[in-house]
Coordinates of C-alpha atoms in Angstrom, one line a residue:
Chain A
M137 CA 122.1 4.5 23.8
S138 CA 118.9 3.2 25.3
S139 CA 117.0 6.3 24.1
Q140 CA 118.4 5.7 20.6
M141 CA 117.2 2.2 20.6
R142 CA 113.8 3.4 21.8
L143 CA 113.6 5.9 18.9
V144 CA 114.6 3.2 16.5
N145 CA 111.9 1.0 17.8
L146 CA 109.5 3.8 17.5
C147 CA 110.3 4.2 13.9
S148 CA 110.2 0.6 13.0
N149 CA 107.0 -0.3 14.7
L150 CA 105.1 0.2 11.5
M151 CA 107.7 -1.4 9.3
P152 CA 107.3 -4.9 8.1
V153 CA 109.5 -7.4 9.9
A154 CA 111.9 -8.2 7.1
P155 CA 113.4 -4.8 6.2
M156 CA 113.6 -3.8 9.9
A157 CA 117.3 -4.7 10.2
T158 CA 118.2 -2.4 7.3
V159 CA 116.1 0.5 8.6
T160 CA 117.8 0.1 12.0
S161 CA 121.2 0.1 10.6
T162 CA 120.6 3.1 8.4
I163 CA 119.4 5.2 11.2
H164 CA 122.2 3.9 13.4
S165 CA 124.9 4.8 11.1
E166 CA 123.4 8.2 10.5
R167 CA 123.3 8.9 14.2
E168 CA 126.9 7.8 14.5
T169 CA 128.1 10.1 11.7
S170 CA 126.3 13.0 13.3
M171 CA 127.8 12.3 16.7
A172 CA 131.3 11.9 15.2
D173 CA 131.1 15.3 13.4
Q174 CA 128.8 17.6 15.3
T175 CA 129.7 20.7 13.2
S176 CA 128.5 19.4 9.9
F177 CA 124.9 18.5 10.8
N178 CA 124.1 18.3 7.1
H179 CA 121.0 16.3 6.6
A180 CA 119.5 15.8 3.2
N181 CA 116.0 16.5 4.2
A182 CA 114.4 19.1 6.5
I183 CA 111.4 16.9 7.3
E184 CA 110.9 13.2 6.9
I185 CA 107.5 11.7 7.7
K186 CA 107.1 7.9 7.4
G187 CA 104.0 5.8 7.9
L188 CA 102.3 8.4 10.1
N189 CA 99.0 7.5 11.6
K190 CA 96.8 9.5 14.0
W191 CA 93.5 8.6 15.5
Y192 CA 91.1 10.7 17.5
D193 CA 89.4 7.9 19.4
A194 CA 87.8 5.9 16.6
Y195 CA 88.3 8.5 14.0
H196 CA 91.3 7.8 11.7
A197 CA 92.6 11.3 11.1
L198 CA 95.9 10.5 9.3
K199 CA 96.4 7.4 7.3
N200 CA 99.9 6.2 6.5
I201 CA 101.3 9.5 5.6
D202 CA 104.7 9.6 3.9
L203 CA 106.1 13.0 3.1
T204 CA 109.7 14.3 2.7
V205 CA 110.5 17.9 2.6
A206 CA 113.9 19.0 1.4
H207 CA 115.8 21.9 2.8
G208 CA 114.6 25.2 1.3
E209 CA 111.5 23.5 -0.2
R210 CA 108.2 25.2 -0.1
I211 CA 105.2 22.9 0.2
V212 CA 101.6 23.9 0.0
V213 CA 99.0 21.5 1.5
C214 CA 95.4 21.8 0.3
G215 CA 92.3 19.7 0.5
P216 CA 88.8 19.8 1.8
S217 CA 88.1 20.6 5.4
G218 CA 88.5 17.6 7.7
S219 CA 91.0 16.1 5.4
G220 CA 93.8 16.1 8.0
K221 CA 95.9 19.0 6.6
S222 CA 96.2 20.9 9.9
T223 CA 96.6 17.7 11.9
L224 CA 99.5 16.8 9.7
I225 CA 101.5 20.0 10.2
R226 CA 100.6 20.0 13.9
C227 CA 102.2 16.6 14.2
V228 CA 105.4 18.0 12.7
N229 CA 106.1 20.2 15.9
S230 CA 104.2 17.7 18.1
L231 CA 101.3 20.0 19.0
E232 CA 99.4 16.8 18.2
A233 CA 100.9 13.5 19.3
H234 CA 100.9 10.9 16.5
D235 CA 100.0 7.3 17.3
N236 CA 102.5 5.6 15.1
G237 CA 105.0 6.2 12.4
C238 CA 108.1 8.3 12.4
I239 CA 108.8 12.0 12.1
T240 CA 112.3 13.3 11.7
V241 CA 112.9 17.0 11.6
D242 CA 116.3 18.3 10.6
G243 CA 117.9 15.0 11.7
T244 CA 116.1 14.8 15.0
V245 CA 113.9 11.8 15.4
M246 CA 110.7 12.8 17.3
G247 CA 110.4 10.7 20.5
D248 CA 111.1 11.8 24.0
A249 CA 110.5 15.3 25.5
A250 CA 114.1 16.4 24.8
S251 CA 113.7 15.6 21.1
I252 CA 110.4 17.5 20.9
E253 CA 112.0 20.5 22.5
A254 CA 114.9 20.3 20.0
I255 CA 112.4 20.1 17.1
R256 CA 110.3 23.0 18.3
A257 CA 113.4 25.1 18.5
E258 CA 113.9 24.6 14.7
V259 CA 110.2 25.0 13.7
G260 CA 108.1 28.1 13.8
M261 CA 104.4 28.1 13.5
V262 CA 101.7 30.6 12.4
F263 CA 98.1 29.8 13.4
Q264 CA 94.8 30.6 11.7
Q265 CA 93.7 32.6 14.8
F266 CA 97.1 34.4 15.2
N267 CA 97.3 33.4 18.9
L268 CA 99.1 36.5 19.9
F269 CA 99.3 37.1 23.7
P270 CA 96.6 39.8 24.3
H271 CA 98.0 41.0 27.6
L272 CA 101.4 41.9 26.2
T273 CA 102.4 44.6 23.8
I274 CA 103.6 43.7 20.3
L275 CA 107.2 44.1 21.3
Q276 CA 106.7 41.9 24.4
N277 CA 105.0 39.3 22.3
L278 CA 108.1 39.2 20.1
T279 CA 110.7 39.3 22.9
L280 CA 109.1 36.7 25.2
G281 CA 110.5 33.7 23.4
P282 CA 114.0 34.9 22.7
M283 CA 114.4 36.2 26.3
K284 CA 112.8 33.3 28.2
A285 CA 113.6 30.3 25.9
R286 CA 116.9 31.5 24.4
G287 CA 118.2 33.6 27.3
L288 CA 118.8 36.7 25.2
S289 CA 119.2 40.0 27.0
R290 CA 116.3 42.5 26.7
K291 CA 118.3 44.7 24.5
D292 CA 119.3 42.0 22.1
A293 CA 115.8 40.6 22.0
E294 CA 114.3 44.0 21.3
E295 CA 116.8 44.7 18.6
R296 CA 115.9 41.3 17.0
A297 CA 112.2 42.0 17.4
M298 CA 112.4 45.4 15.7
K299 CA 114.4 43.8 12.9
Y300 CA 111.6 41.3 12.2
L301 CA 108.8 43.9 12.8
E302 CA 110.5 46.0 10.0
R303 CA 110.6 42.9 7.8
V304 CA 106.8 42.5 8.2
Q305 CA 106.5 46.3 7.8
I306 CA 104.9 47.3 11.1
P307 CA 107.6 48.6 13.3
E308 CA 105.4 51.6 14.3
Q309 CA 103.0 49.2 16.1
A310 CA 105.6 47.9 18.6
D311 CA 104.1 49.4 21.7
K312 CA 100.4 48.6 21.0
K313 CA 98.5 45.7 22.3
P314 CA 97.4 43.1 19.8
G315 CA 93.7 44.1 20.2
A316 CA 94.4 47.5 18.7
L317 CA 95.7 46.0 15.4
S318 CA 93.8 44.8 12.4
G319 CA 93.7 41.1 11.6
G320 CA 96.3 41.4 8.9
Q321 CA 98.6 43.3 11.1
Q322 CA 98.1 40.7 13.9
Q323 CA 99.0 37.9 11.6
R324 CA 102.1 39.7 10.4
V325 CA 103.1 40.2 14.1
A326 CA 102.5 36.4 14.6
I327 CA 104.9 35.7 11.7
A328 CA 107.4 38.1 13.1
R329 CA 107.1 36.4 16.5
S330 CA 107.9 33.1 15.0
L331 CA 110.8 34.5 13.0
C332 CA 112.3 36.0 16.2
M333 CA 113.1 32.4 17.2
E334 CA 115.1 32.1 14.0
P335 CA 113.6 28.8 12.9
K336 CA 114.9 26.7 10.0
I337 CA 111.4 25.6 9.1
M338 CA 108.1 27.5 9.2
L339 CA 104.6 25.9 9.4
F340 CA 101.6 28.0 8.4
D341 CA 98.2 26.6 9.4
E342 CA 95.6 28.4 7.2
P343 CA 97.3 31.8 7.9
T344 CA 94.7 33.8 6.0
S345 CA 91.5 32.0 6.7
A346 CA 90.5 34.2 9.5
L347 CA 91.2 37.4 7.7
D348 CA 89.0 39.9 5.9
P349 CA 89.6 39.7 2.1
E350 CA 91.3 43.0 1.9
M351 CA 94.0 41.9 4.4
I352 CA 94.9 38.6 2.8
S353 CA 97.4 40.0 0.4
E354 CA 99.4 41.9 2.9
V355 CA 99.9 38.6 4.8
L356 CA 100.6 36.6 1.7
D357 CA 103.2 39.1 0.6
V358 CA 105.1 38.6 3.8
I359 CA 105.0 34.8 3.3
V360 CA 106.1 35.0 -0.3
D361 CA 109.0 37.3 0.8
L362 CA 109.9 34.6 3.3
A363 CA 109.6 31.9 0.7
E364 CA 111.9 33.8 -1.6
S365 CA 114.5 34.1 1.1
G366 CA 114.9 30.3 1.0
M367 CA 113.0 29.3 4.2
T368 CA 111.7 25.8 4.3
M369 CA 108.0 25.9 4.8
I370 CA 104.8 24.0 4.8
V371 CA 101.7 26.1 4.2
V372 CA 98.2 24.8 4.6
T373 CA 96.0 27.2 2.6
H374 CA 93.2 27.5 0.1
E375 CA 94.9 30.5 -1.6
M376 CA 95.7 28.9 -4.9
G377 CA 97.2 32.1 -6.4
F378 CA 99.7 32.1 -3.6
A379 CA 100.4 28.4 -4.2
R380 CA 101.2 29.0 -7.9
R381 CA 103.5 31.9 -6.9
A382 CA 105.4 30.4 -4.0
A383 CA 105.1 26.6 -3.9
D384 CA 107.7 24.1 -5.1
R385 CA 105.3 21.3 -4.6
M386 CA 101.6 20.8 -4.0
V387 CA 100.2 18.2 -1.6
F388 CA 96.5 17.4 -1.9
M389 CA 94.9 15.6 1.0
D390 CA 91.5 14.0 1.4
H391 CA 90.1 11.8 4.2
G392 CA 93.4 11.7 6.0
K393 CA 95.5 10.5 3.0
I394 CA 97.9 12.2 0.7
V395 CA 96.0 11.7 -2.6
E396 CA 98.3 13.6 -5.0
T397 CA 101.5 15.5 -5.0
G398 CA 103.2 17.4 -7.8
T399 CA 104.7 20.7 -8.9
P400 CA 102.1 23.6 -9.1
S401 CA 102.0 23.5 -12.9
E402 CA 101.3 19.7 -13.0
F403 CA 98.9 20.0 -10.2
F404 CA 96.8 22.9 -11.5
E405 CA 97.0 22.1 -15.2
N406 CA 96.8 18.4 -15.2
P407 CA 95.6 16.9 -11.9
K408 CA 96.0 13.1 -12.0
T409 CA 93.1 12.1 -9.7
E410 CA 89.4 12.7 -10.1
R411 CA 89.1 13.8 -6.5
C412 CA 91.7 16.4 -6.9
R413 CA 90.1 17.7 -10.1
A414 CA 86.8 18.0 -8.4
F415 CA 88.4 19.9 -5.5
L416 CA 90.1 22.3 -7.8
N417 CA 87.0 22.9 -9.8
Q418 CA 85.2 23.7 -6.6
I419 CA 87.6 26.2 -5.3
L420 CA 88.7 27.8 -8.6
K421 CA 85.1 28.1 -9.9
H422 CA 84.7 31.7 -8.8
Chain B
M292 CA 66.8 50.8 51.9
K293 CA 66.8 53.7 54.3
N294 CA 63.2 53.1 55.1
L295 CA 63.8 49.5 55.8
F296 CA 66.5 50.3 58.3
A297 CA 64.3 52.9 60.0
L298 CA 61.5 50.3 60.2
V299 CA 63.7 47.7 61.7
A300 CA 65.3 50.2 64.1
L301 CA 61.8 51.4 65.2
T302 CA 60.6 47.9 65.8
L303 CA 63.6 47.0 67.9
L304 CA 63.5 50.3 69.8
T305 CA 59.8 50.1 70.6
G306 CA 60.4 46.5 71.5
C307 CA 62.8 47.8 74.1
G308 CA 60.2 49.5 76.0
S309 CA 57.3 47.2 75.7
G310 CA 56.8 44.5 78.2
G311 CA 60.5 43.6 78.7
N312 CA 60.8 41.2 75.8
W313 CA 63.9 43.0 74.7
G314 CA 66.9 43.6 76.8
W315 CA 69.1 46.0 74.8
Y316 CA 70.7 47.1 78.1
V317 CA 73.3 44.2 77.7
I318 CA 74.8 46.1 74.8
N319 CA 73.9 49.6 75.6
P320 CA 77.1 51.6 75.1
T321 CA 76.0 54.3 77.6
T322 CA 76.3 52.0 80.5
T323 CA 79.6 50.5 81.8
Q324 CA 78.3 47.0 81.6
G325 CA 76.9 47.4 78.1
W326 CA 80.1 49.1 76.9
N327 CA 82.2 46.3 78.3
N328 CA 80.0 43.7 76.6
I329 CA 80.3 45.5 73.3
T330 CA 84.0 45.8 73.4
F331 CA 84.2 42.1 74.4
L332 CA 82.2 41.2 71.3
L333 CA 84.0 43.5 68.9
D334 CA 87.3 42.2 70.1
G335 CA 86.5 39.1 68.2
F336 CA 86.9 40.9 64.9
G337 CA 90.6 40.7 64.9
A338 CA 90.6 36.9 65.3
T339 CA 87.9 36.4 62.7
I340 CA 89.7 38.5 60.2
L341 CA 93.2 37.1 60.9
L342 CA 91.8 33.5 60.7
S343 CA 89.9 34.2 57.5
V344 CA 92.8 36.0 55.8
I345 CA 95.4 33.3 56.6
A346 CA 93.1 30.5 55.7
A347 CA 92.2 32.2 52.4
V348 CA 95.8 32.8 51.4
M349 CA 96.7 29.1 52.3
S350 CA 93.6 28.0 50.4
M351 CA 94.7 29.9 47.3
V352 CA 98.2 28.4 47.4
I353 CA 96.9 24.8 48.0
G354 CA 94.2 25.4 45.4
L355 CA 96.8 26.3 42.7
M356 CA 99.0 23.4 43.6
V357 CA 96.0 21.1 43.2
A358 CA 94.5 22.8 40.1
L359 CA 97.7 22.7 37.9
P360 CA 98.3 19.0 37.9
G361 CA 94.5 18.5 37.7
M362 CA 94.7 19.9 34.2
S363 CA 97.4 17.6 33.0
S364 CA 96.8 15.5 29.9
N365 CA 98.4 12.6 31.8
R366 CA 95.7 10.9 33.8
W367 CA 98.1 9.6 36.4
I368 CA 99.2 13.2 37.2
R369 CA 95.6 14.4 37.0
M370 CA 94.1 11.7 39.2
P371 CA 95.5 12.7 42.6
S372 CA 94.0 16.2 42.1
R373 CA 90.6 14.9 41.1
I374 CA 90.6 12.6 44.1
Y375 CA 91.7 15.4 46.5
I376 CA 89.0 17.7 45.2
E377 CA 86.2 15.1 45.3
F378 CA 87.3 13.9 48.7
V379 CA 87.7 17.3 50.4
R380 CA 84.5 18.7 48.9
A381 CA 82.6 15.8 50.3
I382 CA 83.6 16.4 54.0
P383 CA 81.3 18.9 55.9
L384 CA 83.3 21.6 57.6
L385 CA 82.4 20.8 61.2
P386 CA 83.4 17.1 61.2
M387 CA 86.6 18.1 59.4
L388 CA 87.3 20.7 62.1
F389 CA 86.8 18.1 64.8
W390 CA 89.0 15.6 63.0
V391 CA 91.8 18.1 62.5
F392 CA 91.6 19.5 66.0
Y393 CA 91.2 16.3 68.0
G394 CA 92.4 13.6 65.5
L395 CA 95.3 15.1 63.6
P396 CA 97.6 15.5 66.6
V397 CA 97.1 11.8 67.4
V398 CA 97.9 10.8 63.8
L399 CA 101.0 13.1 63.7
K400 CA 102.1 11.7 67.1
S401 CA 101.9 8.1 65.8
M402 CA 104.2 9.2 63.0
G403 CA 106.6 10.5 65.5
I404 CA 105.8 14.2 65.0
S405 CA 104.8 15.8 68.3
V406 CA 103.0 19.0 67.7
S407 CA 100.0 20.4 69.5
I408 CA 97.5 22.1 67.2
D409 CA 95.8 25.0 69.0
A410 CA 92.3 26.2 68.2
F411 CA 93.6 29.0 65.9
W412 CA 95.7 26.8 63.7
G413 CA 93.2 23.9 63.8
A414 CA 90.7 26.3 62.4
V415 CA 93.1 27.8 59.8
I416 CA 94.1 24.3 58.5
T417 CA 90.5 23.1 58.3
L418 CA 89.2 26.2 56.5
A419 CA 92.2 26.3 54.2
I420 CA 91.9 22.6 53.2
S421 CA 88.1 22.6 53.0
D422 CA 88.1 25.8 50.8
S423 CA 91.1 24.7 48.6
A424 CA 88.9 22.2 46.8
F425 CA 86.7 25.1 45.7
T426 CA 89.6 27.5 44.9
A427 CA 91.2 24.7 42.8
E428 CA 88.0 24.5 40.7
I429 CA 88.0 28.3 40.4
Y430 CA 91.5 28.2 39.1
R431 CA 90.7 25.4 36.7
S432 CA 87.8 27.1 35.1
G433 CA 89.7 30.4 34.9
I434 CA 92.8 28.8 33.3
Q435 CA 90.7 26.6 31.0
S436 CA 88.8 29.6 29.8
I437 CA 92.1 30.9 28.2
A438 CA 92.0 29.6 24.7
R439 CA 94.2 26.5 23.9
G440 CA 95.9 28.5 21.2
Q441 CA 97.7 30.5 23.8
T442 CA 99.4 27.4 25.2
E443 CA 100.2 26.2 21.7
A444 CA 101.7 29.5 20.6
A445 CA 103.8 29.5 23.8
K446 CA 105.0 26.0 23.0
T447 CA 106.0 26.9 19.5
I448 CA 108.2 29.8 20.8
G449 CA 110.0 27.3 23.1
L450 CA 108.5 28.3 26.5
T451 CA 108.5 25.6 29.2
Y452 CA 105.3 24.7 31.0
A453 CA 106.3 26.8 34.0
Q454 CA 107.1 29.8 31.7
T455 CA 103.9 29.4 29.8
M456 CA 101.9 29.5 33.0
R457 CA 103.9 32.4 34.5
Y458 CA 104.1 34.7 31.5
V459 CA 101.2 33.7 29.3
I460 CA 98.3 31.9 31.0
L461 CA 98.1 33.1 34.6
P462 CA 98.4 36.8 33.7
Q463 CA 95.3 36.4 31.5
A464 CA 93.5 34.0 33.8
I465 CA 93.9 36.1 36.9
R466 CA 91.4 38.6 35.6
R467 CA 88.8 35.9 35.5
I468 CA 89.9 34.1 38.7
L469 CA 90.2 37.0 41.1
P470 CA 86.5 38.0 41.3
P471 CA 85.2 34.5 42.1
L472 CA 88.2 34.0 44.4
A473 CA 87.4 37.2 46.3
N474 CA 83.8 35.9 46.5
Q475 CA 85.0 32.7 48.0
F476 CA 86.7 34.8 50.7
I477 CA 83.3 35.9 51.9
Y478 CA 82.4 32.2 52.3
I479 CA 85.5 31.7 54.4
V480 CA 84.7 34.6 56.6
K481 CA 81.3 33.2 57.3
M482 CA 82.5 29.6 57.8
S483 CA 85.1 30.9 60.3
A484 CA 82.2 31.0 62.8
F485 CA 82.6 27.2 63.1
A486 CA 86.0 27.8 64.8
S487 CA 84.0 28.8 67.9
V488 CA 83.2 25.2 68.7
I489 CA 86.8 24.3 69.3
G490 CA 87.3 27.3 71.5
M491 CA 88.7 29.9 69.1
Q492 CA 88.0 33.3 70.5
E493 CA 86.5 34.9 67.4
L494 CA 83.2 36.8 66.9
T495 CA 80.8 33.8 67.4
R496 CA 82.6 32.3 70.4
R497 CA 82.6 35.6 72.2
A498 CA 78.9 36.0 71.5
N499 CA 78.2 32.5 72.8
E500 CA 80.2 33.2 76.0
L501 CA 78.4 36.4 76.6
V502 CA 75.1 34.7 76.1
V503 CA 76.0 32.2 78.8
T504 CA 76.6 34.9 81.3
E505 CA 74.0 37.4 80.3
Y506 CA 71.1 35.2 79.2
R507 CA 70.2 37.7 76.4
P508 CA 70.6 35.5 73.2
L509 CA 68.3 37.6 71.0
E510 CA 70.1 40.9 71.5
I511 CA 73.6 39.4 71.5
Y512 CA 73.1 37.3 68.4
S513 CA 71.4 40.2 66.7
L514 CA 74.6 42.2 67.2
L515 CA 76.7 39.2 66.1
I516 CA 74.8 39.0 62.8
L517 CA 75.3 42.7 62.4
E518 CA 79.0 42.3 62.9
Y519 CA 79.2 39.7 60.1
L520 CA 77.0 41.7 57.9
V521 CA 79.3 44.8 58.2
L522 CA 82.3 42.6 57.6
V523 CA 80.9 40.9 54.5
L524 CA 79.4 44.1 53.1
I525 CA 82.9 45.7 53.2
I526 CA 84.3 42.7 51.4
S527 CA 81.4 42.6 48.9
F528 CA 82.1 46.2 48.1
F529 CA 85.7 45.4 47.5
V530 CA 84.8 42.4 45.3
R531 CA 82.5 44.5 43.2
W532 CA 85.2 47.1 42.8
L533 CA 87.6 44.4 41.7
E534 CA 85.1 42.9 39.2
R535 CA 84.6 46.4 37.7
K536 CA 88.3 46.9 37.5
M537 CA 89.0 43.5 36.0
G538 CA 86.1 43.7 33.6
A539 CA 87.3 47.1 32.4
D540 CA 90.8 45.7 31.9
E541 CA 89.6 42.8 29.8
S542 CA 87.9 44.9 27.2
R543 CA 90.9 47.1 26.8

């Protein structure tokens, strides 16, 4: 009960005083429903971000971000470098701690360590630099999480690993070390490693930015395939062709703010803001 | 190298015969007295090695226990480690040795713990603690040299802090930690000579005792230095072998 109150306070610390009572009661009743009926944990939204702020010392990296992602929705976040795109998605699984505001992932309000652990169990992440474990084989990279964090037997974990390696189309590399693979293959392994944890939500932090041009499409194909399977995802990327193909909604950020959101067709054909138009002109010029 | 040895040997040997400045007879293995003296001196090897190895192992364990909280993002967890390292690093070995050997039993007694600390354990504790500040820093630099992305990736696949260290960070860091750690072992071996002042029967103590009875400091201390030289050269060889092996591993 006390932790619930703390979380409610955490959420409301940015809210104006007047509507605080209503906010509290909404969250309260939601929690009670979920406690009453554990089996139907059916929340309308996969991710809810409200009034999110983040500072790096004096630098205001995220300014009052509000973003709601529905289940199964595919969001592409773009914007100039330093606009806070990566910081935003890194807040979603608490790799970066936010300073105030409220993040709810699949019904879990981010607060204490237990809630962060619960959220990370639902959220997979793919990094720009792959971040594979170089001392382990591909197969060991994939089985480490399921075996140690989920308690799967080696046999089950390896079966699952091979299933996802086949899905990203590199089962034959299972016994190699990451260093022996190309960048594109490494990133596909990284995607498979995340999938082995069977997350409900996937975050991609510039997944193709560190790749040679000829390897970008093999990675994007895997991500598109995943998008088509109904996975909820937030992708930070500059690949606008991919965004048109796979995104339900575009989010454009600049200077730590969400400047514009919209469907890909609205966004590309008819951007509302001048800043967004300028950005698109820059990256679509060539 | 060979020439140098020959030159040194020649100087020493000619010194033997000229005017009695040299008295190699004290450690001449062909005489009974010289042979007894040599065995007396060499018998210190066991104690020096045992002392160094136990102190080094303890120092590695304490160092890790100090280094891990020292890297916490929480400053209240980090602070005790920083204080320990700064404090221990600032104490010269000899005063610390005196304090542990003569002072610590008194402190423990006042706390109701009645243990006597003999010269061996006094030296082991002092060397281990004094060295642990340095090993902690070696661990820290090794672990911090592993990219932050590794920790983040481990977090996203649900590993706990302990699991992340055990399966992801330490296996990678160990390749960068082991060579400087082995190097630090050489330092411990040399510092173990201080244990002689509290009566620990290791290489230096035995040399001192022999000097008192034989009055041949030059010859006996020369042999003493040679003893350490041989010991350290053997370890150095091992360290270099280790560095080569680890370096080769890393590029694989």
